[in-house]
Short mmCIF file of C-alpha atoms in Angstrom, two decimals:
data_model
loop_
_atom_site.label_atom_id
_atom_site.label_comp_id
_atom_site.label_asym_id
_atom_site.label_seq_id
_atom_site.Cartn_x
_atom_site.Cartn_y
_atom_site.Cartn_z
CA UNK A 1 102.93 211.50 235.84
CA UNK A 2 100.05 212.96 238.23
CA UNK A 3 99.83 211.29 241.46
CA UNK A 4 96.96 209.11 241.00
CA UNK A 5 99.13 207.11 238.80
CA UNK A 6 101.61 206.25 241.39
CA UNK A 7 101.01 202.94 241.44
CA UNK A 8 104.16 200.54 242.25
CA UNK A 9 107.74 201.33 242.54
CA UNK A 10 111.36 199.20 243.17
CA UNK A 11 114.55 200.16 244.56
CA UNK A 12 117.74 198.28 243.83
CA UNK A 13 120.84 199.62 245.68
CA UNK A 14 118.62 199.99 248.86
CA UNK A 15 121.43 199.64 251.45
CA UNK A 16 123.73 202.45 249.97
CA UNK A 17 123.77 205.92 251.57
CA UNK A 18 121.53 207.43 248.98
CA UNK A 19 119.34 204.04 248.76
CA UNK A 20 118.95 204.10 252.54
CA UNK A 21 117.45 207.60 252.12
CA UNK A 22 115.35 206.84 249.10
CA UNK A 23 113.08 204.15 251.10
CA UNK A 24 113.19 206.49 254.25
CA UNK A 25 111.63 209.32 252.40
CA UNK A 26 109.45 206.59 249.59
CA UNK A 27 107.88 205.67 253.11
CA UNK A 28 107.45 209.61 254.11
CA UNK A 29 105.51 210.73 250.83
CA UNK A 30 103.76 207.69 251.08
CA UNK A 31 103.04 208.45 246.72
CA UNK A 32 102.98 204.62 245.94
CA UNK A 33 100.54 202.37 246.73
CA UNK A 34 103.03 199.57 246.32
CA UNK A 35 107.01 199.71 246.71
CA UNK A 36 109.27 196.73 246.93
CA UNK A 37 113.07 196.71 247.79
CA UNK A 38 114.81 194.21 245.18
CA UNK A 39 118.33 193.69 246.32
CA UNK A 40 121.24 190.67 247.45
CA UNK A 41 120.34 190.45 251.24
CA UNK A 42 117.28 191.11 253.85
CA UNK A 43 117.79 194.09 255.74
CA UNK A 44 116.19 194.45 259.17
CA UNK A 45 114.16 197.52 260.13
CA UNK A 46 113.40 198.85 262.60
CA UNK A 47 110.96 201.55 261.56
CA UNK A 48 107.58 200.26 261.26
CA UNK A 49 106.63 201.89 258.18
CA UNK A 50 109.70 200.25 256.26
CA UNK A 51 108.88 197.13 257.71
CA UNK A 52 105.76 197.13 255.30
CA UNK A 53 107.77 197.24 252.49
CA UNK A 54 108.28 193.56 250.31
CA UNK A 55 111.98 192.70 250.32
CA UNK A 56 112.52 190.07 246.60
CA UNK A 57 116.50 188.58 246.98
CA UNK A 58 117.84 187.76 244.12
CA UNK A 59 121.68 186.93 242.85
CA UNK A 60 122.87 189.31 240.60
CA UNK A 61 125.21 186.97 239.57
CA UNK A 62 122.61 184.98 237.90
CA UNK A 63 120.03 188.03 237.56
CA UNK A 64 118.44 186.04 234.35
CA UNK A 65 117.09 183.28 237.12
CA UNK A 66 115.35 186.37 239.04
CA UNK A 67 113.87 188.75 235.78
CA UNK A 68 110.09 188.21 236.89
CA UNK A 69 111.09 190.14 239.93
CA UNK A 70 111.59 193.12 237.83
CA UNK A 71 108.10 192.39 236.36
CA UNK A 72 104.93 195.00 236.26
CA UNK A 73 106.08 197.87 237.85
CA UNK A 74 105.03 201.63 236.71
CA UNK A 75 108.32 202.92 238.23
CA UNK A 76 112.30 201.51 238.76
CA UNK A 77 114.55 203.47 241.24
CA UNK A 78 118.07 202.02 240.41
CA UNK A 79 120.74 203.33 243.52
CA UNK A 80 123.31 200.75 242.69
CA UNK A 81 126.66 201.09 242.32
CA UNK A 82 130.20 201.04 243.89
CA UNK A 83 133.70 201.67 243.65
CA UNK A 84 136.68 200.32 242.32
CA UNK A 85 138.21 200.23 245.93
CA UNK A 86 134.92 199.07 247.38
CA UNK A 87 134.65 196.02 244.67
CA UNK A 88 138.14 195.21 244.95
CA UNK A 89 139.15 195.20 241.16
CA UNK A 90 138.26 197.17 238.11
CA UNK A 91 136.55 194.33 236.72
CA UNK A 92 134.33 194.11 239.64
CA UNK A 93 133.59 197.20 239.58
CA UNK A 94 132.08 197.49 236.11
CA UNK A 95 130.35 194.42 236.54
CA UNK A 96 128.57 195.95 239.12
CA UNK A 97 128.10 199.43 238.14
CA UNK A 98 127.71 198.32 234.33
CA UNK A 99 126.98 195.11 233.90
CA UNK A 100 124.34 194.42 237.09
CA UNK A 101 122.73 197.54 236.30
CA UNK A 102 122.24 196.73 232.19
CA UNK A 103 120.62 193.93 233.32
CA UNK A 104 118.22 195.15 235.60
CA UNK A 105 117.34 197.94 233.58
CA UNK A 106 116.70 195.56 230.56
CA UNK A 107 114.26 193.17 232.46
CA UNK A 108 112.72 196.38 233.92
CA UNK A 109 112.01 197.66 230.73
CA UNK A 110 110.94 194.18 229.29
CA UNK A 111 108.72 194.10 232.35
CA UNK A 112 106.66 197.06 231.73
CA UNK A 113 108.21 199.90 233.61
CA UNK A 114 107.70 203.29 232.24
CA UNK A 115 109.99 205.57 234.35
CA UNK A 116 113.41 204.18 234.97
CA UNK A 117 114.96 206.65 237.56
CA UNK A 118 119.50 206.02 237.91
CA UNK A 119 121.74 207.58 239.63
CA UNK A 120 124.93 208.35 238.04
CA UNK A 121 127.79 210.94 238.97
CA UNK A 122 128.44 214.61 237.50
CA UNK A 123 131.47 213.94 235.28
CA UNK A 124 130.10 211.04 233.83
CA UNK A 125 131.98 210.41 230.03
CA UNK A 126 132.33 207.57 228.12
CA UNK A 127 135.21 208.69 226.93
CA UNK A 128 136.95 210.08 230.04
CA UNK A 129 140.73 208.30 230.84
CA UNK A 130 139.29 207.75 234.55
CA UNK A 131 137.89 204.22 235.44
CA UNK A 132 134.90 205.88 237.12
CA UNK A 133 133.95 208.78 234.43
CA UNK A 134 134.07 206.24 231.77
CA UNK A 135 131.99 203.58 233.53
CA UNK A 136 129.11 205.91 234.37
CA UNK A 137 129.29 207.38 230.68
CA UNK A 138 128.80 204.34 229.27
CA UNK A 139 126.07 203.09 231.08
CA UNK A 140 124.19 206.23 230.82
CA UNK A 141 124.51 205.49 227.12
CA UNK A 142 122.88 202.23 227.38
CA UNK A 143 120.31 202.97 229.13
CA UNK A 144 119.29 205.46 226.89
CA UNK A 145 118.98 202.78 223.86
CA UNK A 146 116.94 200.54 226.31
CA UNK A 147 114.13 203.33 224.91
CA UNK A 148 112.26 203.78 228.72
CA UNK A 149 109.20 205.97 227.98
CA UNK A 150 111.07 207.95 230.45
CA UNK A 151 114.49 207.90 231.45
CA UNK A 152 115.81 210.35 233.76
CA UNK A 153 119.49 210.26 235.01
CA UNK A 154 120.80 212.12 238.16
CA UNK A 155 124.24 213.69 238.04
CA UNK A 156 124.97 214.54 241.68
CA UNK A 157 128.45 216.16 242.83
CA UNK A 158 130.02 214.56 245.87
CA UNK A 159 127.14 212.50 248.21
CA UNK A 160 127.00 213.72 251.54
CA UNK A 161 125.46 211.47 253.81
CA UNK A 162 123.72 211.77 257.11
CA UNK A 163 125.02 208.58 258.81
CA UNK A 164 129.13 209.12 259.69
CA UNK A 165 131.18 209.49 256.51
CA UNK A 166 133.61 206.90 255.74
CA UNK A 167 137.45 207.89 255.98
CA UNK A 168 138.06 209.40 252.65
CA UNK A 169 134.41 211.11 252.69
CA UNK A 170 135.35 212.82 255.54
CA UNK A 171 138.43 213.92 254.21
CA UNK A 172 136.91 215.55 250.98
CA UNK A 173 133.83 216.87 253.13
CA UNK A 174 136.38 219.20 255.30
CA UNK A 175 137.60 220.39 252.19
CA UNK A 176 134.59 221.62 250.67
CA UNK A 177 133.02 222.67 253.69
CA UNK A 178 134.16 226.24 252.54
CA UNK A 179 132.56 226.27 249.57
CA UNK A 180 129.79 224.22 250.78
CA UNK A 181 128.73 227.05 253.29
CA UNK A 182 128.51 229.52 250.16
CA UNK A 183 127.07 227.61 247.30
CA UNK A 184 126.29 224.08 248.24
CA UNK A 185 124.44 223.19 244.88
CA UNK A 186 128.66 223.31 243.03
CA UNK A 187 129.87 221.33 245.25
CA UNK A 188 128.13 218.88 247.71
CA UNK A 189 124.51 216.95 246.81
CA UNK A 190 122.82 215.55 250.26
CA UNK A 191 121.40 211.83 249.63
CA UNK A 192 118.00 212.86 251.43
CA UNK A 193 117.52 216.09 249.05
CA UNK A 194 119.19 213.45 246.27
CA UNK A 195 116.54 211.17 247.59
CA UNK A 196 113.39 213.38 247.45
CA UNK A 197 114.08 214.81 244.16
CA UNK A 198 113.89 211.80 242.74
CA UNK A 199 110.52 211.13 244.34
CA UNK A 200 109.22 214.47 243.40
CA UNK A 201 110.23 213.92 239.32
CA UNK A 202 108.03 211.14 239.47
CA UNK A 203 105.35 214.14 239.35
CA UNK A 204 106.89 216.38 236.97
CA UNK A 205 106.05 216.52 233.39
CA UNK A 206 109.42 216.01 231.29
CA UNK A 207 110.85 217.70 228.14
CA UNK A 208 111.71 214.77 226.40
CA UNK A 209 111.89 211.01 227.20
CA UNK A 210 116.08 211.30 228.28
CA UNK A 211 116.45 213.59 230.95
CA UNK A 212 120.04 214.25 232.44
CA UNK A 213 119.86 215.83 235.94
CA UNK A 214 122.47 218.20 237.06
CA UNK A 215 122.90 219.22 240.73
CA UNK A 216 121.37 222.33 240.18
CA UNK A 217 118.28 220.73 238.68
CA UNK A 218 118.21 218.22 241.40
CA UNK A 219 118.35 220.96 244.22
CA UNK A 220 115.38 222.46 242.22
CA UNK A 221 113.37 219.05 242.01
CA UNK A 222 113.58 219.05 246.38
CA UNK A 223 111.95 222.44 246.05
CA UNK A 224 109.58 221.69 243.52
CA UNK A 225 107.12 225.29 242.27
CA UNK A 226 103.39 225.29 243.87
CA UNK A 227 101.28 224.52 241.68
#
């Protein structure tokens, strides 16, 4: 998609870590002429350039009520998701990371959108015994039959954020800091360089209509070749 075509953009899942980063660096490139922020709550910026930004609240609990928000946009940036811990039950957790997103991504597509950027996990597997794994596997598989023009899924390893890692982040983080300092692509995936590879595919010419993104692809898409 050449950059003249960059017309309008959402993000849902703008107040995780790698959301957070998305919008920071969507308002750096400046590559869309519109971009609006669809999510459960108003968040209050501070930065002037993210204040520009629409903010649409809808429930996702009744996301049927809200499916004109989802309506003609060229591209969908889709952030969301949790954990088990985090949603307090298993059941709340695929809601959110299956169910919410299913829906989105249907009234997206239904809507008009032609790239559907989501950001899954490396070890995604619909079959895997893990909660997690199998989740993300599944909903990588229906998103595929939703039939985007283009669908590209990111499969980053574990998120490092800039803002202070929670407890268990921090935990993991010392422990790969070894291997970190010699190949960070294996082992670590930085939401801002998660963030502006996902900006700079937008440009790229794909393959095929399913693209799945591997860390190693997405530390190549925040270093994108001169043309």
């Amino acid at each position: 998609m050449a950059t003249g075509l960059l017309r309008s953009a959402f993000v849902v899942g703008y107040t995780g870590a790698t959301g957070k980063d998305l919008v920071k660096e969507l308002a750096k490139s400046k590559k869309f002429e519109q971009l609006v922020l669809i999510g459960r709550r108003k968040v209050e910026y501070e930065d002037q350039e993210l204040q520009k930004f629409e903010q649409r609240i809808v429930d996702f609990q009744k996301l049927s009520d809200f499916k004109d928000s989802f309506k003609d946009f060229d591209v969908g940036f889709c952030c969301l998701g949790t954990t088990k811990k985090d949603a307090g039950s298993a059941e709340a957790f695929r809601r959110i990371d299956f169910d919410y997103v299913h829906e989105l991504a249907t009234y997206a597509k239904e809507g008009g959108v032609k790239h559907f950027h989501y950001v899954s996990s490396a070890g995604a597997d619909k079959n895997s015994s893990f909660l997690y794994a199998r989740v993300k596997g599944e909903i990588e598989e229906a998103l595929a039959k939703l039939s985007f023009d283009r669908l590209s899924i990111y499969q980053p390893k574990f998120l490092k954020r800039k803002e202070q890692a929670r407890g268990g982040e921090k935990f993991i983080g010392i422990l790969l800091k070894p291997l970190e300092l010699v190949s960070p692509q294996t082992v670590v995936t930085p939401c801002d360089l998660l963030a502006r590879a996902m900006i700079n595919n937008c440009e790229t010419t794909p393959n095929s209509s399913l693209e799945i993104i591997h860390n190693n692809g997405i530390y190549k898409l925040d270093s994108p070749k001169p043309e």
